[in-house]
């Protein structure tokens, strides 16, 4: 049966829910930096699942997903344990910055951490050892960086059958397959036997209700697939394509200027179709940027000003069958 969930400084018994502020570091003044955590330990046997957000402090959509699961859902029928981590990067969230302030380090390159390492690795270690390592699988929510936006999609090592099961259960149309970079939470957890996927959704610095609701549907579907909540159903998104990361590219600007984007995120564009134009302030000269291959715009620029070399869109190749599904 479901055991008590223990972490440094606390225990959550079967049938109990606890909200805690867990210390992950200290400020310049020596005050504790505390991370909000909700643990819901069901009365019945089941898996232990973590839901995490805001590894990058300015990525807000996932925070609302995790908060709603933790605080608004009915947990009476939950089987197993939910570990809800709405804000992993507390210093970044407070400063509304992507990375850890002061050292500009990416917390999502610091896992599984080191108790005697740099500040980012010490934070990662405390998060990982207490709230990730005890789990059976997890979902890590992200958005695009400032000035860009992502269509809702999963990133997962689809060569791992357990990860593929999790990614498919979440039910996005698009899955980009890769193992991830060293130090990423999803890669390190997966290699540690805890299948984990990243869910990308929207842009930084805002709540986008449509994407949040769609992600909540994905969580319900995962809970159904793994028996966490048997009242829910595994969803089928209508069509799905799994694309290797090698079959994606960021189309970049060769000029500096002001961008007129011709398509929204999620749109299908054909090879050589104009994706956007880059022009000067006088609108006397503009350069058309075309798609190098037929694909879906998984990410697009939101801030319409660029230097040469800045990314304009993230294009993901899709085959003819998927093209027909999108167009139907």
CSV table of C-alpha atoms in Angstrom, one decimal:
chain,number,residue,atom,x,y,z
A,1,UNK,CA,0.0,0.0,0.0
A,2,UNK,CA,1.0,3.7,-0.3
A,3,UNK,CA,3.7,4.5,2.2
A,4,UNK,CA,4.3,7.8,4.0
A,5,UNK,CA,6.1,10.3,1.9
A,6,UNK,CA,9.2,11.5,3.6
A,7,UNK,CA,11.5,14.4,3.0
A,8,UNK,CA,14.1,16.3,5.0
A,9,UNK,CA,12.2,17.8,7.9
A,10,UNK,CA,8.8,16.2,7.3
A,11,UNK,CA,6.5,13.2,6.6
A,12,UNK,CA,3.2,13.1,4.8
A,13,UNK,CA,1.1,10.1,5.9
A,14,UNK,CA,-1.3,8.1,3.8
A,15,UNK,CA,-4.5,10.1,3.2
A,16,UNK,CA,-2.9,13.4,4.2
A,17,UNK,CA,-2.1,16.6,2.2
A,18,UNK,CA,0.6,18.9,3.3
A,19,UNK,CA,1.7,22.4,2.1
A,20,UNK,CA,5.3,23.2,3.0
A,21,UNK,CA,7.9,25.8,2.3
A,22,UNK,CA,11.1,23.8,1.8
A,23,UNK,CA,14.4,25.6,2.2
A,24,UNK,CA,16.6,25.2,-0.9
A,25,UNK,CA,19.2,27.9,-0.3
A,26,UNK,CA,19.9,31.1,1.6
A,27,UNK,CA,19.8,34.8,0.6
A,28,UNK,CA,22.8,37.2,0.8
A,29,UNK,CA,21.5,38.1,4.3
A,30,UNK,CA,21.4,34.5,5.4
A,31,UNK,CA,17.6,34.2,5.3
A,32,UNK,CA,16.2,30.9,4.0
A,33,UNK,CA,15.1,30.7,0.4
A,34,UNK,CA,12.0,28.4,0.6
A,35,UNK,CA,10.3,26.5,-2.2
A,36,UNK,CA,6.6,25.9,-2.1
A,37,UNK,CA,5.6,22.2,-2.1
A,38,UNK,CA,2.3,20.4,-1.9
A,39,UNK,CA,2.3,16.7,-1.3
A,40,UNK,CA,-1.0,14.8,-1.6
A,41,UNK,CA,-0.6,11.2,-0.4
A,42,UNK,CA,-3.6,9.1,-1.4
A,43,UNK,CA,-5.2,6.5,0.8
A,44,UNK,CA,-4.8,3.8,-1.9
A,45,UNK,CA,-1.8,2.3,-3.6
A,46,UNK,CA,-0.4,3.9,-6.7
A,47,UNK,CA,2.6,5.6,-8.3
A,48,UNK,CA,4.4,8.6,-6.9
A,49,UNK,CA,4.3,11.4,-9.4
A,50,UNK,CA,6.0,14.8,-9.5
A,51,UNK,CA,4.6,17.9,-11.4
A,52,UNK,CA,7.2,20.7,-11.6
A,53,UNK,CA,7.2,24.2,-13.0
A,54,UNK,CA,9.3,27.4,-13.2
A,55,UNK,CA,12.7,25.9,-13.4
A,56,UNK,CA,13.2,29.1,-15.3
A,57,UNK,CA,11.9,31.8,-13.1
A,58,UNK,CA,10.0,33.7,-15.8
A,59,UNK,CA,8.0,30.7,-17.1
A,60,UNK,CA,4.6,31.1,-15.6
A,61,UNK,CA,2.1,28.9,-17.5
A,62,UNK,CA,3.2,25.7,-15.8
A,63,UNK,CA,2.9,27.3,-12.3
A,64,UNK,CA,-0.8,27.6,-12.8
A,65,UNK,CA,-1.1,24.1,-14.0
A,66,UNK,CA,0.6,22.7,-11.0
A,67,UNK,CA,-1.2,25.0,-8.6
A,68,UNK,CA,-4.6,24.0,-9.9
A,69,UNK,CA,-3.8,20.3,-9.7
A,70,UNK,CA,-2.6,20.8,-6.1
A,71,UNK,CA,-5.3,23.1,-4.8
A,72,UNK,CA,-8.4,22.9,-7.0
A,73,UNK,CA,-8.8,19.2,-8.0
A,74,UNK,CA,-10.7,16.7,-5.9
A,75,UNK,CA,-8.1,14.3,-4.5
A,76,UNK,CA,-10.5,12.0,-2.8
A,77,UNK,CA,-9.9,9.2,-5.4
A,78,UNK,CA,-6.2,9.7,-5.9
A,79,UNK,CA,-4.2,6.5,-5.9
A,80,UNK,CA,-0.5,7.0,-5.0
A,81,UNK,CA,1.2,10.3,-4.2
A,82,UNK,CA,1.3,13.6,-6.0
A,83,UNK,CA,4.3,15.8,-5.4
A,84,UNK,CA,3.5,19.3,-6.7
A,85,UNK,CA,6.4,21.7,-7.2
A,86,UNK,CA,4.9,24.9,-8.8
A,87,UNK,CA,8.1,27.1,-8.4
A,88,UNK,CA,11.4,25.3,-8.5
A,89,UNK,CA,13.6,28.4,-9.2
A,90,UNK,CA,12.4,30.6,-6.3
A,91,UNK,CA,15.2,33.3,-6.7
A,92,UNK,CA,14.5,33.5,-10.4
A,93,UNK,CA,10.8,33.7,-9.9
A,94,UNK,CA,11.1,36.5,-7.3
A,95,UNK,CA,13.3,38.5,-9.7
A,96,UNK,CA,11.2,37.4,-12.7
A,97,UNK,CA,14.4,36.3,-14.5
A,98,UNK,CA,15.0,33.1,-16.4
A,99,UNK,CA,18.2,32.1,-14.6
A,100,UNK,CA,19.4,32.2,-11.0
A,101,UNK,CA,20.1,35.9,-10.2
A,102,UNK,CA,23.6,37.0,-9.4
A,103,UNK,CA,25.4,34.1,-11.1
A,104,UNK,CA,23.1,33.8,-14.2
A,105,UNK,CA,23.2,30.1,-14.0
A,106,UNK,CA,20.6,27.8,-15.6
A,107,UNK,CA,19.1,25.6,-12.9
A,108,UNK,CA,18.0,23.2,-15.6
A,109,UNK,CA,21.6,22.3,-16.3
A,110,UNK,CA,22.4,21.6,-12.7
A,111,UNK,CA,20.7,18.2,-11.9
A,112,UNK,CA,21.0,15.9,-10.2
A,113,UNK,CA,23.0,18.4,-8.2
A,114,UNK,CA,25.9,18.3,-5.7
A,115,UNK,CA,25.6,19.0,-2.0
A,116,UNK,CA,29.1,20.5,-2.0
A,117,UNK,CA,29.0,22.2,-5.4
A,118,UNK,CA,28.1,25.7,-6.7
A,119,UNK,CA,24.8,27.3,-5.5
A,120,UNK,CA,22.8,26.1,-8.5
A,121,UNK,CA,24.0,22.5,-8.0
A,122,UNK,CA,23.2,22.7,-4.2
A,123,UNK,CA,19.7,23.9,-4.9
A,124,UNK,CA,19.2,21.2,-7.6
A,125,UNK,CA,20.5,18.5,-5.2
A,126,UNK,CA,18.0,19.5,-2.5
A,127,UNK,CA,15.1,19.5,-4.9
A,128,UNK,CA,16.1,16.2,-6.6
A,129,UNK,CA,16.9,14.2,-3.5
A,130,UNK,CA,13.9,15.2,-1.6
A,131,UNK,CA,11.1,15.4,-4.2
A,132,UNK,CA,12.2,13.8,-7.5
A,133,UNK,CA,14.2,10.8,-6.5
A,134,UNK,CA,11.3,9.2,-4.6
A,135,UNK,CA,9.0,9.4,-7.6
A,136,UNK,CA,8.1,6.9,-10.3
A,137,UNK,CA,7.7,9.5,-13.1
A,138,UNK,CA,7.2,13.2,-13.6
A,139,UNK,CA,6.2,16.1,-15.9
A,140,UNK,CA,8.3,19.3,-16.1
A,141,UNK,CA,6.4,22.3,-17.5
A,142,UNK,CA,8.2,25.0,-19.4
A,143,UNK,CA,7.5,27.9,-21.8
A,144,UNK,CA,9.6,29.5,-24.5
A,145,UNK,CA,12.0,32.2,-23.5
A,146,UNK,CA,11.2,36.0,-23.5
A,147,UNK,CA,10.1,37.3,-26.9
A,148,UNK,CA,9.1,33.9,-28.3
A,149,UNK,CA,6.2,31.5,-27.9
A,150,UNK,CA,5.8,27.7,-28.3
A,151,UNK,CA,2.9,25.6,-29.4
A,152,UNK,CA,1.9,23.1,-26.7
A,153,UNK,CA,4.1,20.0,-27.2
A,154,UNK,CA,6.1,17.4,-25.4
A,155,UNK,CA,9.8,16.9,-25.4
A,156,UNK,CA,10.9,13.4,-24.5
A,157,UNK,CA,13.3,10.6,-25.1
A,158,UNK,CA,11.0,8.5,-27.3
A,159,UNK,CA,13.6,5.7,-27.6
A,160,UNK,CA,12.8,4.9,-23.9
A,161,UNK,CA,9.5,3.0,-23.9
A,162,UNK,CA,8.6,4.2,-20.4
A,163,UNK,CA,9.1,7.8,-21.4
A,164,UNK,CA,7.2,7.2,-24.7
A,165,UNK,CA,4.3,5.8,-22.7
A,166,UNK,CA,4.2,8.9,-20.6
A,167,UNK,CA,4.6,11.4,-23.5
A,168,UNK,CA,1.9,9.6,-25.5
A,169,UNK,CA,-0.5,9.6,-22.5
A,170,UNK,CA,-0.1,13.4,-22.2
A,171,UNK,CA,-1.8,13.6,-25.6
A,172,UNK,CA,-0.1,16.5,-27.5
A,173,UNK,CA,-0.2,16.5,-31.3
A,174,UNK,CA,3.6,17.1,-31.4
A,175,UNK,CA,6.3,15.2,-29.6
A,176,UNK,CA,10.0,16.2,-30.2
A,177,UNK,CA,12.2,13.3,-29.4
A,178,UNK,CA,15.5,13.9,-27.8
A,179,UNK,CA,17.4,12.8,-24.7
A,180,UNK,CA,17.9,16.4,-23.6
A,181,UNK,CA,21.1,18.1,-22.5
A,182,UNK,CA,23.3,17.0,-19.6
A,183,UNK,CA,22.0,18.4,-16.3
A,184,UNK,CA,18.4,18.8,-17.5
A,185,UNK,CA,15.9,17.6,-15.0
A,186,UNK,CA,14.1,15.3,-17.5
A,187,UNK,CA,17.3,13.7,-18.7
A,188,UNK,CA,18.9,13.1,-15.4
A,189,UNK,CA,15.6,11.8,-13.8
A,190,UNK,CA,15.0,9.5,-16.8
A,191,UNK,CA,18.6,8.1,-16.6
A,192,UNK,CA,17.9,7.5,-12.9
A,193,UNK,CA,14.9,5.3,-13.8
A,194,UNK,CA,12.3,8.0,-13.3
A,195,UNK,CA,10.7,8.6,-16.7
A,196,UNK,CA,10.2,12.3,-17.2
A,197,UNK,CA,8.9,14.5,-20.0
A,198,UNK,CA,9.1,18.3,-20.6
A,199,UNK,CA,5.9,20.0,-21.7
A,200,UNK,CA,6.4,23.3,-23.6
A,201,UNK,CA,3.6,25.8,-23.7
A,202,UNK,CA,3.4,29.4,-24.7
A,203,UNK,CA,5.6,32.3,-23.7
A,204,UNK,CA,7.2,33.7,-20.6
A,205,UNK,CA,5.8,36.3,-18.2
A,206,UNK,CA,2.1,35.5,-18.6
A,207,UNK,CA,-0.7,33.1,-18.0
A,208,UNK,CA,-2.3,31.8,-21.2
A,209,UNK,CA,-5.6,30.2,-20.2
A,210,UNK,CA,-6.2,28.1,-23.3
A,211,UNK,CA,-2.8,26.4,-23.0
A,212,UNK,CA,-3.2,26.0,-19.2
A,213,UNK,CA,-6.5,24.2,-19.7
A,214,UNK,CA,-5.1,22.0,-22.4
A,215,UNK,CA,-2.1,21.0,-20.2
A,216,UNK,CA,-4.5,20.2,-17.4
A,217,UNK,CA,-6.3,17.9,-19.8
A,218,UNK,CA,-2.9,16.3,-20.4
A,219,UNK,CA,-2.3,15.7,-16.7
A,220,UNK,CA,-5.8,14.1,-16.4
A,221,UNK,CA,-4.9,11.8,-19.3
A,222,UNK,CA,-1.6,10.8,-17.7
A,223,UNK,CA,-3.3,10.1,-14.4
A,224,UNK,CA,-5.8,7.8,-16.2
A,225,UNK,CA,-3.0,6.0,-18.1
A,226,UNK,CA,-1.1,5.3,-14.9
A,227,UNK,CA,-4.0,4.6,-12.6
A,228,UNK,CA,-3.6,7.7,-10.5
A,229,UNK,CA,-7.2,8.7,-11.1
A,230,UNK,CA,-9.5,6.0,-12.6
A,231,UNK,CA,-12.3,8.5,-13.1
A,232,UNK,CA,-10.4,10.1,-16.0
A,233,UNK,CA,-9.9,8.8,-19.5
A,234,UNK,CA,-6.7,8.6,-21.6
A,235,UNK,CA,-7.2,11.1,-24.4
A,236,UNK,CA,-6.3,10.9,-28.1
A,237,UNK,CA,-5.4,14.3,-29.6
A,238,UNK,CA,-6.8,13.5,-33.0
A,239,UNK,CA,-3.4,13.2,-34.7
A,240,UNK,CA,0.1,12.8,-33.4
A,241,UNK,CA,3.6,13.1,-34.9
A,242,UNK,CA,6.9,12.2,-33.2
A,243,UNK,CA,9.8,14.2,-34.7
A,244,UNK,CA,13.4,13.7,-34.0
A,245,UNK,CA,15.1,16.8,-32.8
A,246,UNK,CA,17.5,16.5,-35.8
A,247,UNK,CA,14.5,17.2,-38.0
A,248,UNK,CA,13.8,20.6,-36.5
A,249,UNK,CA,15.5,23.9,-37.1
A,250,UNK,CA,15.5,27.5,-35.9
A,251,UNK,CA,15.1,29.7,-38.9
A,252,UNK,CA,17.3,32.8,-38.2
A,253,UNK,CA,17.3,36.3,-39.6
A,254,UNK,CA,20.2,37.4,-41.8
A,255,UNK,CA,19.3,41.1,-41.3
A,256,UNK,CA,18.5,43.4,-38.4
A,257,UNK,CA,15.1,45.0,-38.5
A,258,UNK,CA,11.4,44.8,-37.7
A,259,UNK,CA,9.6,41.5,-38.3
A,260,UNK,CA,6.2,41.0,-39.8
A,261,UNK,CA,5.3,37.4,-38.9
A,262,UNK,CA,2.8,35.9,-41.5
A,263,UNK,CA,1.8,32.8,-39.5
A,264,UNK,CA,0.9,31.9,-35.9
A,265,UNK,CA,2.4,29.2,-33.7
A,266,UNK,CA,1.2,25.8,-34.7
A,267,UNK,CA,0.6,26.7,-38.4
A,268,UNK,CA,1.6,24.4,-41.2
A,269,UNK,CA,3.9,26.1,-43.8
A,270,UNK,CA,5.1,24.7,-47.1
A,271,UNK,CA,8.7,24.6,-48.4
A,272,UNK,CA,9.6,28.0,-49.8
A,273,UNK,CA,6.5,29.6,-48.4
A,274,UNK,CA,7.1,33.1,-46.9
A,275,UNK,CA,7.1,32.8,-43.1
A,276,UNK,CA,7.8,36.4,-42.4
A,277,UNK,CA,9.5,39.6,-43.7
A,278,UNK,CA,12.2,41.6,-42.1
A,279,UNK,CA,12.1,45.3,-42.9
A,280,UNK,CA,13.7,48.7,-42.0
A,281,UNK,CA,12.0,51.5,-40.1
A,282,UNK,CA,11.0,53.3,-43.3
A,283,UNK,CA,9.4,50.2,-44.9
A,284,UNK,CA,11.4,50.9,-48.0
A,285,UNK,CA,13.3,47.6,-48.0
A,286,UNK,CA,12.2,44.2,-46.7
A,287,UNK,CA,13.5,40.7,-47.0
A,288,UNK,CA,11.2,37.7,-47.3
A,289,UNK,CA,12.2,34.7,-45.1
A,290,UNK,CA,11.0,31.4,-46.5
A,291,UNK,CA,10.6,27.9,-45.0
A,292,UNK,CA,13.5,25.6,-45.8
A,293,UNK,CA,11.1,22.6,-45.7
A,294,UNK,CA,7.5,21.8,-45.1
A,295,UNK,CA,6.7,21.7,-41.4
A,296,UNK,CA,4.9,23.0,-38.4
A,297,UNK,CA,5.8,26.2,-36.6
A,298,UNK,CA,6.5,24.8,-33.1
A,299,UNK,CA,7.8,28.2,-32.0
A,300,UNK,CA,7.6,31.8,-33.4
A,301,UNK,CA,8.9,35.2,-32.5
A,302,UNK,CA,6.7,37.4,-30.4
A,303,UNK,CA,9.0,40.4,-30.0
A,304,UNK,CA,9.1,41.8,-33.6
A,305,UNK,CA,12.7,43.2,-33.6
A,306,UNK,CA,15.8,41.2,-34.4
A,307,UNK,CA,19.5,41.4,-34.9
A,308,UNK,CA,21.2,39.4,-37.6
A,309,UNK,CA,21.3,35.8,-36.4
A,310,UNK,CA,18.3,36.1,-34.1
A,311,UNK,CA,15.8,33.2,-34.3
A,312,UNK,CA,12.5,33.9,-36.1
A,313,UNK,CA,10.7,30.5,-35.9
A,314,UNK,CA,11.2,26.9,-34.8
A,315,UNK,CA,10.2,24.7,-37.7
A,316,UNK,CA,9.5,21.0,-37.3
A,317,UNK,CA,9.4,18.7,-40.3
A,318,UNK,CA,6.2,16.7,-40.8
A,319,UNK,CA,5.3,14.0,-43.3
A,320,UNK,CA,2.5,14.1,-45.9
A,321,UNK,CA,0.0,12.1,-43.7
A,322,UNK,CA,0.4,14.6,-40.9
A,323,UNK,CA,0.1,17.5,-43.3
A,324,UNK,CA,-3.3,16.1,-44.5
A,325,UNK,CA,-4.4,15.7,-40.9
A,326,UNK,CA,-3.6,19.3,-40.0
A,327,UNK,CA,-5.3,20.6,-43.1
A,328,UNK,CA,-8.5,18.5,-42.7
